[in-house]
XYZ file of C-alpha atoms in Angstrom:
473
model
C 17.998 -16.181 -22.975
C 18.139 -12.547 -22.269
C 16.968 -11.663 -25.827
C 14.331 -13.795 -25.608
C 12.905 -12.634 -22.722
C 13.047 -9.211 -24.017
C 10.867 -10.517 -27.342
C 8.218 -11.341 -24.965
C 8.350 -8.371 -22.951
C 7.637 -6.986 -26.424
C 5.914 -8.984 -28.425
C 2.156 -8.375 -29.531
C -0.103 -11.272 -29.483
C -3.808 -11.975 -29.874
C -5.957 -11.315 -26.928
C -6.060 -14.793 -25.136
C -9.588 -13.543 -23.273
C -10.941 -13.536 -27.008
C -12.091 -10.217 -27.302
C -11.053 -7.440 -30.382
C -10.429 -4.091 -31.457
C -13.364 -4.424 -33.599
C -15.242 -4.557 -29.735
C -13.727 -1.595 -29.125
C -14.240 0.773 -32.605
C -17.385 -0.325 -32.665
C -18.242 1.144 -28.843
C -16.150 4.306 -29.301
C -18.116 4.554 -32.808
C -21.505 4.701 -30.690
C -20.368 6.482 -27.785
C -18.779 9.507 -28.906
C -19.309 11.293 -25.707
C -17.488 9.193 -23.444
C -14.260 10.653 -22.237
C -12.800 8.246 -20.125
C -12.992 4.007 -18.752
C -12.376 2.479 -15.623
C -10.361 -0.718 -16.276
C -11.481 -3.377 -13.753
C -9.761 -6.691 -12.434
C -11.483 -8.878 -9.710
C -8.588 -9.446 -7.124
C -9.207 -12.490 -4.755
C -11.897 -10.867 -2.541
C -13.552 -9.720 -5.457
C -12.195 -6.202 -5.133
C -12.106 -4.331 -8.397
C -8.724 -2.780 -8.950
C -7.274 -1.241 -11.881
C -7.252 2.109 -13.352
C -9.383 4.938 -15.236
C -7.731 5.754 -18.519
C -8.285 8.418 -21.212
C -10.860 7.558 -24.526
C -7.771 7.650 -26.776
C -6.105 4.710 -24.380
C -9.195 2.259 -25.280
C -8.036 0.799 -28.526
C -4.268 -0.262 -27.630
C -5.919 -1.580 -24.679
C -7.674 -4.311 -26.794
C -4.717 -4.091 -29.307
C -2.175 -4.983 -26.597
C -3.353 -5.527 -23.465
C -2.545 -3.476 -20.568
C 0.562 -4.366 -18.197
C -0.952 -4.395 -15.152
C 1.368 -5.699 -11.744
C 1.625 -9.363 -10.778
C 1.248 -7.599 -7.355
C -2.501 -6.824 -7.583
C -3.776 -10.287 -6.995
C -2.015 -10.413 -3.832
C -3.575 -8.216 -1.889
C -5.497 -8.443 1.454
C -8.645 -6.525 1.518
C -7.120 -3.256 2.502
C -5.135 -3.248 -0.140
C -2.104 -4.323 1.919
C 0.561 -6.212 0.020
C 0.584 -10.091 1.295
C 4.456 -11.710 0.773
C 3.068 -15.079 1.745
C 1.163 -15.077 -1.846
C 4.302 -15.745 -3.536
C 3.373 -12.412 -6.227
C 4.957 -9.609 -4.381
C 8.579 -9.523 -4.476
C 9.338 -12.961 -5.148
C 8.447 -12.553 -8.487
C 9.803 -8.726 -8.309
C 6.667 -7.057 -8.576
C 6.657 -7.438 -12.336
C 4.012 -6.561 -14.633
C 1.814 -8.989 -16.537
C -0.885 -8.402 -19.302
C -4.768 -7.702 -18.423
C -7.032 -8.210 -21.206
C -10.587 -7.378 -21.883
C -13.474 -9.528 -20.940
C -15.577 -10.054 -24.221
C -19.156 -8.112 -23.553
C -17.795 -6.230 -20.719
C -17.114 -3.147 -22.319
C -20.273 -0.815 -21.014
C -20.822 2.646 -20.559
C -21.151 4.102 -17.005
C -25.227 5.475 -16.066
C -24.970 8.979 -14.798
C -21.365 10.062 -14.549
C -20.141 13.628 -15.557
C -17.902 13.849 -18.082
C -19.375 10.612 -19.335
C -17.174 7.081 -18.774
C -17.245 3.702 -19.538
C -16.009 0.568 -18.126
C -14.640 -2.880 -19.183
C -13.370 -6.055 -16.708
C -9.912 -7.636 -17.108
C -8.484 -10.474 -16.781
C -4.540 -11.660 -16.399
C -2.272 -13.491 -18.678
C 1.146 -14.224 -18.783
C 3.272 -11.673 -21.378
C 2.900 -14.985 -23.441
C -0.772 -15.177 -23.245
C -0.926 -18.244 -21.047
C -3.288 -17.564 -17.901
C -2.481 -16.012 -14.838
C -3.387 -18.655 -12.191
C -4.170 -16.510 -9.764
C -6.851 -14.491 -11.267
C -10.237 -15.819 -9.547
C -11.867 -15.246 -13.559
C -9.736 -17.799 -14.770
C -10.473 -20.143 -12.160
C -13.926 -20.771 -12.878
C -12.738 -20.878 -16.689
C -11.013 -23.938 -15.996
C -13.913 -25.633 -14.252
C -15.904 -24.741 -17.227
C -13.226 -26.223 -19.288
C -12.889 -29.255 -17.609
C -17.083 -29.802 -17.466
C -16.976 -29.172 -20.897
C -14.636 -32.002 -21.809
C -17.751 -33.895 -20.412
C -20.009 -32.700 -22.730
C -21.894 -30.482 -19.895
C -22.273 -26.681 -20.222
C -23.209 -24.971 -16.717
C -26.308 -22.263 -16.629
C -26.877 -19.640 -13.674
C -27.488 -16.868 -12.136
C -26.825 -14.746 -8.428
C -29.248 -13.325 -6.258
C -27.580 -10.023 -4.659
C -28.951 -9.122 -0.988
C -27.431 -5.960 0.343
C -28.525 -2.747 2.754
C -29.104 0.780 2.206
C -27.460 2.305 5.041
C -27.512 6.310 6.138
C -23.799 8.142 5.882
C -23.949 8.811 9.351
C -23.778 6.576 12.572
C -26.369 6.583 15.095
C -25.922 7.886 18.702
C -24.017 4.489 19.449
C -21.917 4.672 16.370
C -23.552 1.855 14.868
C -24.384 1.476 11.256
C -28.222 2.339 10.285
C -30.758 1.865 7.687
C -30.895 4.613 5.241
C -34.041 7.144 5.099
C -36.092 6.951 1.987
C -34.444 8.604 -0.814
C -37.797 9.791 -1.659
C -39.463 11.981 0.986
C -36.640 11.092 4.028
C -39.022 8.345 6.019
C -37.110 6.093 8.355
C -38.151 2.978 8.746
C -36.538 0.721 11.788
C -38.968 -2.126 11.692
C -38.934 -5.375 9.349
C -40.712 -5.083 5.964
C -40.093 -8.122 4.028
C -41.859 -7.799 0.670
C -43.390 -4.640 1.531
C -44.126 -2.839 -1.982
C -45.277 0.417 -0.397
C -41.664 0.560 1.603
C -40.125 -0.023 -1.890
C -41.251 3.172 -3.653
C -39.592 5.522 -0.973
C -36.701 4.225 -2.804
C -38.297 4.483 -5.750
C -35.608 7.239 -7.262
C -32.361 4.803 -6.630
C -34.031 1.478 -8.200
C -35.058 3.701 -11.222
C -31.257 4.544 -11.446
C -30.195 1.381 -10.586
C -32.218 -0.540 -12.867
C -31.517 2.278 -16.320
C -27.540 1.436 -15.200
C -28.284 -2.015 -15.622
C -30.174 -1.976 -18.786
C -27.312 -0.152 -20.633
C -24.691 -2.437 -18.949
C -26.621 -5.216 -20.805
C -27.297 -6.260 -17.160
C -30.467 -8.723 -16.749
C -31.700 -6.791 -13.207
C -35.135 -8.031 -12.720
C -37.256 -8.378 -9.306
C -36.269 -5.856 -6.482
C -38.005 -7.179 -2.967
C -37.817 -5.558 0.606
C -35.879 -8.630 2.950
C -35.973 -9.817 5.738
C -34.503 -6.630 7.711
C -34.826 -3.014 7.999
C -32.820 -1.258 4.588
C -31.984 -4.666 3.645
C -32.977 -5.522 -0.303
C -32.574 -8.209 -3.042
C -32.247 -8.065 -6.402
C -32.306 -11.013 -8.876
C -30.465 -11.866 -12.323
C -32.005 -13.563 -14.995
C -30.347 -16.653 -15.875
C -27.757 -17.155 -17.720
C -26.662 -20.238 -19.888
C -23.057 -18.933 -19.788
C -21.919 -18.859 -15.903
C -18.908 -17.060 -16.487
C -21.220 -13.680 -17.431
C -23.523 -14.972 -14.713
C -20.286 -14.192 -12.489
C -19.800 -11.092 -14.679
C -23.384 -10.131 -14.290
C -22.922 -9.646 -10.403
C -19.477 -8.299 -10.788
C -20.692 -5.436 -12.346
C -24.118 -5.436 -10.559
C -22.566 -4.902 -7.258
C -20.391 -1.768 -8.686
C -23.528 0.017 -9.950
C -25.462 -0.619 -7.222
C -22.600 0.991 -5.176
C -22.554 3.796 -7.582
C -26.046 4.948 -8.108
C -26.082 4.263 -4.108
C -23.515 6.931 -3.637
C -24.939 9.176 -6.120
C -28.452 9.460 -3.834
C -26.365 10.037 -0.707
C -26.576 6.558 0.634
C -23.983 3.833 1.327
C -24.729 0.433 -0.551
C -23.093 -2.215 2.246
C -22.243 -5.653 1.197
C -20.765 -7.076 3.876
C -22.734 -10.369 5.201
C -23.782 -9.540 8.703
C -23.904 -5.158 9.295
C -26.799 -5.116 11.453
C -25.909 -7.511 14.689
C -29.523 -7.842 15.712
C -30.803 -8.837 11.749
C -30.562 -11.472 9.505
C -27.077 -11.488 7.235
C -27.218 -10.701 3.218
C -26.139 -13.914 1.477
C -25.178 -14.240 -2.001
C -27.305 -17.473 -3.335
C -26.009 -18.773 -6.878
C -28.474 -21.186 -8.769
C -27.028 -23.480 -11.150
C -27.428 -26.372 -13.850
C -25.904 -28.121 -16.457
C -26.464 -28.661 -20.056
C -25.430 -31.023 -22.545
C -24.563 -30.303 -25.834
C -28.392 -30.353 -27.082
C -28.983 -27.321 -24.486
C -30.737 -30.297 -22.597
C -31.056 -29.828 -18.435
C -29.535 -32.951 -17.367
C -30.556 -32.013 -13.830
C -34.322 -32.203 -14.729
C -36.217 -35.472 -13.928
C -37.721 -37.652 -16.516
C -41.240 -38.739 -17.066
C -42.188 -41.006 -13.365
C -38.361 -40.216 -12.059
C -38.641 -38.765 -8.800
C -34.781 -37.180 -9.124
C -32.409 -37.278 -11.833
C -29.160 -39.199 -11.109
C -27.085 -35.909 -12.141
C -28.694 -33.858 -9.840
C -28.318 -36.100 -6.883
C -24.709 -36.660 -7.617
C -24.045 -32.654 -8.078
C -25.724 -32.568 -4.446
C -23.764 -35.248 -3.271
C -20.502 -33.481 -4.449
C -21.449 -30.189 -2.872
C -22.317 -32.050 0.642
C -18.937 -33.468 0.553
C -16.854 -30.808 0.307
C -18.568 -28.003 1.651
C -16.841 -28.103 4.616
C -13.365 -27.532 3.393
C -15.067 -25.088 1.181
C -16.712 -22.953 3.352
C -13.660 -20.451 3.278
C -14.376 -19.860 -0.100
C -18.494 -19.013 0.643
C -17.699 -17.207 3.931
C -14.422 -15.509 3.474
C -13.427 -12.740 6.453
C -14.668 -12.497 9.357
C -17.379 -10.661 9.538
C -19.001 -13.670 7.018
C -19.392 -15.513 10.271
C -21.643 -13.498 11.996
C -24.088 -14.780 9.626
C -24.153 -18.144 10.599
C -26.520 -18.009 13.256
C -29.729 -20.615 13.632
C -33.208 -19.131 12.486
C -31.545 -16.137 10.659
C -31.822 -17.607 6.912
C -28.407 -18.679 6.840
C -27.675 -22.636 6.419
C -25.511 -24.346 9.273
C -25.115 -27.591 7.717
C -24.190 -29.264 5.036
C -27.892 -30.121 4.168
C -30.225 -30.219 1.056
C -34.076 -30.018 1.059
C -36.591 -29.209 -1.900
C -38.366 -26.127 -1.645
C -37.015 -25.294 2.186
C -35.213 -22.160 2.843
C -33.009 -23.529 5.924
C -31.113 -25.907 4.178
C -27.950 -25.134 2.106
C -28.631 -26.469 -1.209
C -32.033 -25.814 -1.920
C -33.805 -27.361 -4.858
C -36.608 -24.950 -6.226
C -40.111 -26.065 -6.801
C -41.308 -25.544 -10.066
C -41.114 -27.013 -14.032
C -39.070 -29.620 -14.004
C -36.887 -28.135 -17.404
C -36.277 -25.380 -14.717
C -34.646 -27.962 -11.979
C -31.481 -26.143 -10.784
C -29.269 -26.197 -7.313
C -29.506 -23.314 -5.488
C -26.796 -22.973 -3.367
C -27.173 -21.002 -0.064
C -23.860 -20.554 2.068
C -22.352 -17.814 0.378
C -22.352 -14.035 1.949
C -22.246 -11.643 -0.129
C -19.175 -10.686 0.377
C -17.866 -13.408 -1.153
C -15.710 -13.678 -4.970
C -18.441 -14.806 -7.201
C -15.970 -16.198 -9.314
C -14.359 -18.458 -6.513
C -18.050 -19.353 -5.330
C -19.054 -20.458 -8.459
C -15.142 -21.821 -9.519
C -15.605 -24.333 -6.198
C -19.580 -25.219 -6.635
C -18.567 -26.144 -10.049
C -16.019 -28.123 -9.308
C -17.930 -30.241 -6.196
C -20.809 -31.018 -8.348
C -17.946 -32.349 -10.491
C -16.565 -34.487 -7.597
C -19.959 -35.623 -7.297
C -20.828 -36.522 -11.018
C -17.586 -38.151 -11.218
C -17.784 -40.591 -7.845
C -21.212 -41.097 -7.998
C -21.684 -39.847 -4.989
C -25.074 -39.705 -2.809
C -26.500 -36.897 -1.142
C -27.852 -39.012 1.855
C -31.774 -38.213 2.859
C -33.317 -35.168 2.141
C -34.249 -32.305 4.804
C -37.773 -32.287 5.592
C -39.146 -29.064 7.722
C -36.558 -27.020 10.099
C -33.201 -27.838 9.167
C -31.843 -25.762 12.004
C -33.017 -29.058 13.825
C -31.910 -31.864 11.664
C -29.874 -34.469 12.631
C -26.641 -33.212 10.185
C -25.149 -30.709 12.912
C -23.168 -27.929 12.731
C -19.991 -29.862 14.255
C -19.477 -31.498 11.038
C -19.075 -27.429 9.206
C -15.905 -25.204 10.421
C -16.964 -23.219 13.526
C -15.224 -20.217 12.704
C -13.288 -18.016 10.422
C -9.748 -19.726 11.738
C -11.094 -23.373 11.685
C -12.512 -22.640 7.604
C -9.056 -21.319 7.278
C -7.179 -24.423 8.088
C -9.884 -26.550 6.996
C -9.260 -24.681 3.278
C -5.611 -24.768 3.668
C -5.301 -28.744 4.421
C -8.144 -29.244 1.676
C -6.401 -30.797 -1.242
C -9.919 -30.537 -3.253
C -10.055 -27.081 -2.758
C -6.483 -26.798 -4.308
C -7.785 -28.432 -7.101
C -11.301 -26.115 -7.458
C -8.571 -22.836 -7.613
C -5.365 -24.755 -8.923
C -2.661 -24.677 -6.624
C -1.660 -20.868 -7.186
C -4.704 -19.337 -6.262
C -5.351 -21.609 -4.197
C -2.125 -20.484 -1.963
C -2.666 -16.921 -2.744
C -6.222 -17.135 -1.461
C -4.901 -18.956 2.048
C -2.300 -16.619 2.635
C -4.278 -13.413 2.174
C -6.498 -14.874 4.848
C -4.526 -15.627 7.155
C -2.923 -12.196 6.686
C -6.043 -10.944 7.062
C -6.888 -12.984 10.511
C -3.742 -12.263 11.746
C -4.781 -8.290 11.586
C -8.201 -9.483 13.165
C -7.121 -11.499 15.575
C -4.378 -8.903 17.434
C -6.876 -5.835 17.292
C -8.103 -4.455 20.413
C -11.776 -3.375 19.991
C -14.187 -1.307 21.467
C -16.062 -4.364 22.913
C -12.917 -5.959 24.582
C -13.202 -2.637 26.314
C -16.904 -2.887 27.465
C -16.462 -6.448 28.334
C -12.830 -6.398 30.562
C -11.302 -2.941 31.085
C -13.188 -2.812 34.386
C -14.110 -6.179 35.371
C -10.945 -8.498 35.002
């Protein structure tokens, strides 16, 4: 038994993620420059960790793999191991094999010496999947819509701020000046163009690192607070690069941001007095003809797939929202009239609902789904929206009526969503359809690094327990 586990420690297989050293040759061939790669796997709060390795490393890379620890997918968000996970020493720390992600392999806009970068994924020294890498998650729920003939399409909307290095006189956080000509603006400028082109110089960067990333970057608009921004993705009719797409959006946007001495911030709520940055991921389904079976026919008012996928996503958003609103600043979000959905609603063409579904051509009709922050694993999101418009396509399951005007005022009320970051814990944790969107290892490893990470939440002291009690109690 010994020997046998020794001939898979050693053994060298075919790259289970599907991707080849021809990938490779053919990228070193037409960047001779490049000196160096970051190698980049999406832990469970869609932290990229991994390595930089030298240009001569590359090809074994997609040769071999790259042993990577089993430890890296169970970490919290400070890079703290979590025991709980089951991956720490339980397994003894032992290394797996991360693979490259076919089409990931990019160069890097503006670095000096030159790099590149490719995303991993995890596998088993046999090749079989690592089940607690959030990629492979929404693999399976691809694989598992797929057995039904359906093909999901998407694409993410990333909201984030530009905020200065330095703290105001307060020590809060603060819009950034204009990388331009150093104006500050502290006042709301939703679509303002003019505001825009003071950060002219960064979106030029931004959007050249996306172009030779193969990135589809398209509309950049001023929202709905001050250094607060949103840039959209083209669709996609493969979701798994749509999760790629804003994978690797979010790390050049944090790049170039750093490059033009500002801080790119993607947490969901910075600014306490503004509205949060959410993370909205639009979505359909093809059938094998490349057919949108969510679009209406001719004199249908709805199509029954459509209504079903809403009527999946209604009934388990609650035990989902964990997944859409993961730590606990993703809470501060949640609060009525700031563009941030409260219930479990849907609504055509209304922004305060949480599934949304856009006006427009019907060959276009998609779900856009609203409760995630953008600090949440677009992998997981779209892993667990997948796999509740399956629960509704499966059960035939209805929606119930749809949200005309405010739906800050409807009659579905908050009490029927998780009221905080502790009650979406246990709600996830008890959830057995959740266990089924992640499978049952991530779906542990995701609990437990949450409650690890409420735990540390939960017993710290802050400044504001000071201003509130130290004098007064």
């Amino acid at each position: 038994m010994r020997e046998a586990h020794k001939q898979t420690l050693n053994a060298i297989i075919a790259s289970p993620s599907g991707s080849t050293p021809a990938e490779a040759q053919t990228f070193l061939d037409a960047h001779p420059e490049i000196e160096a790669f970051d190698i980049v796997l999406t832990d469970a709060n869609g932290v990229g960790r991994g390595k930089i390795v030298r240009r001569h490393e590359l090809m074994s890379i997609f040769e071999g793999g790259r042993h990577m620890p089993i430890s890296i997918l169970g970490l919290d968000i400070t890079g703290e191991d979590v025991h709980e996970t089951g991956l720490i020493w339980t397994t003894g720390d032992g290394d797996l094999r991360a693979w490259p992600i076919p089409g990931t392999l990019v160069p890097l806009f503006g670095t000096q010496p030159p790099r590149g970068q490719v995303l991993m994924a995890m596998y088993h020294l046999d090749g079989q999947p690592m089940s607690s890498d959030p990629r492979l998650a929404l693999a399976r729920q691809v694989e598992i819509l797929a057995a039904k003939g359906l093909h999901p399409a998407g694409a993410f909307e990333l909201e984030f701020f530009l905020l200065a290095n330095e703290r105001d006189a307060d020590g809060k956080v603060q819009p950034a000046n204009a990388v331009l000509d150093g104006r500050r603006s502290v006042k709301t400028e939703v679509y303002s163009v003019d505001h825009l082109h003071g950060m002219e110089p960064l979106f030029s960067d931004i959007y050249a690192a996306a172009k030779v990333q193969g990135i589809p970057a398209e509309t950049v608009i001023s929202e709905y607070a001050p250094g607060q921004y949103e840039l959209t993705l083209n669709y996609r009719q493969d979701v798994m690069r749509a999760a790629d797409d804003l994978v690797m959006l979010k790390r050049l946007v944090r790049a170039q941001a750093r490059r033009h001495g500002v801080t790119a911030c993607f947490m969901a709520k910075p600014i306490e007095k503004y509205a949060g940055s959410g993370m909205h991921f639009h979505v359909s389904l093809l059938d094998k003809a490349g057919k949108n079976v969510f679009a209406e026919a001719s004199g249908e008012t709805w199509s029954l797939p459509l209504l079903r996928g809403l009527g999946g996503l209604i009934q388990t958003m609650a035990e989902s929202m964990l997944v859409f609103a993961p730590h606990a600043n993703s809470w501060r979000r949640f609060v009525s009239q700031s563009y941030a959905p409260v219930a479990p609603s849907w609504g055509v063409n209304n922004r305060s609902v949480a599934l949304r579904v856009p006006a427009g051509d019907a060959k276009n009709r998609r779900i856009e789904h609203r409760p995630s922050g953008v600090d949440a694993n677009p992998y997981l999101v779209a892993a667990t929206v997948l796999a509740g418009i399956t629960r509704g396509l499966d059960e035939g399951l209805d929606p119930g009526p749809e949200t005309i005007g405010n739906g800050y005022e409807s009659a579905v009320t908050r009490t029927t969503m998780p009221v905080d970051w502790r009650a979406a814990i246990e709600a996830a944790r008890a959830s057995t359809f959740l266990k089924g969107a992640l499978g049952e290892d991530l779906h542990r490893t995701f609990v437990a690094i949450k409650q690890s990470e409420y735990l540390r939440v939960a017993r710290t002291v802050s400044e504001l327990d000071y201003h509130l009690y130290l004098h007064e109690v």
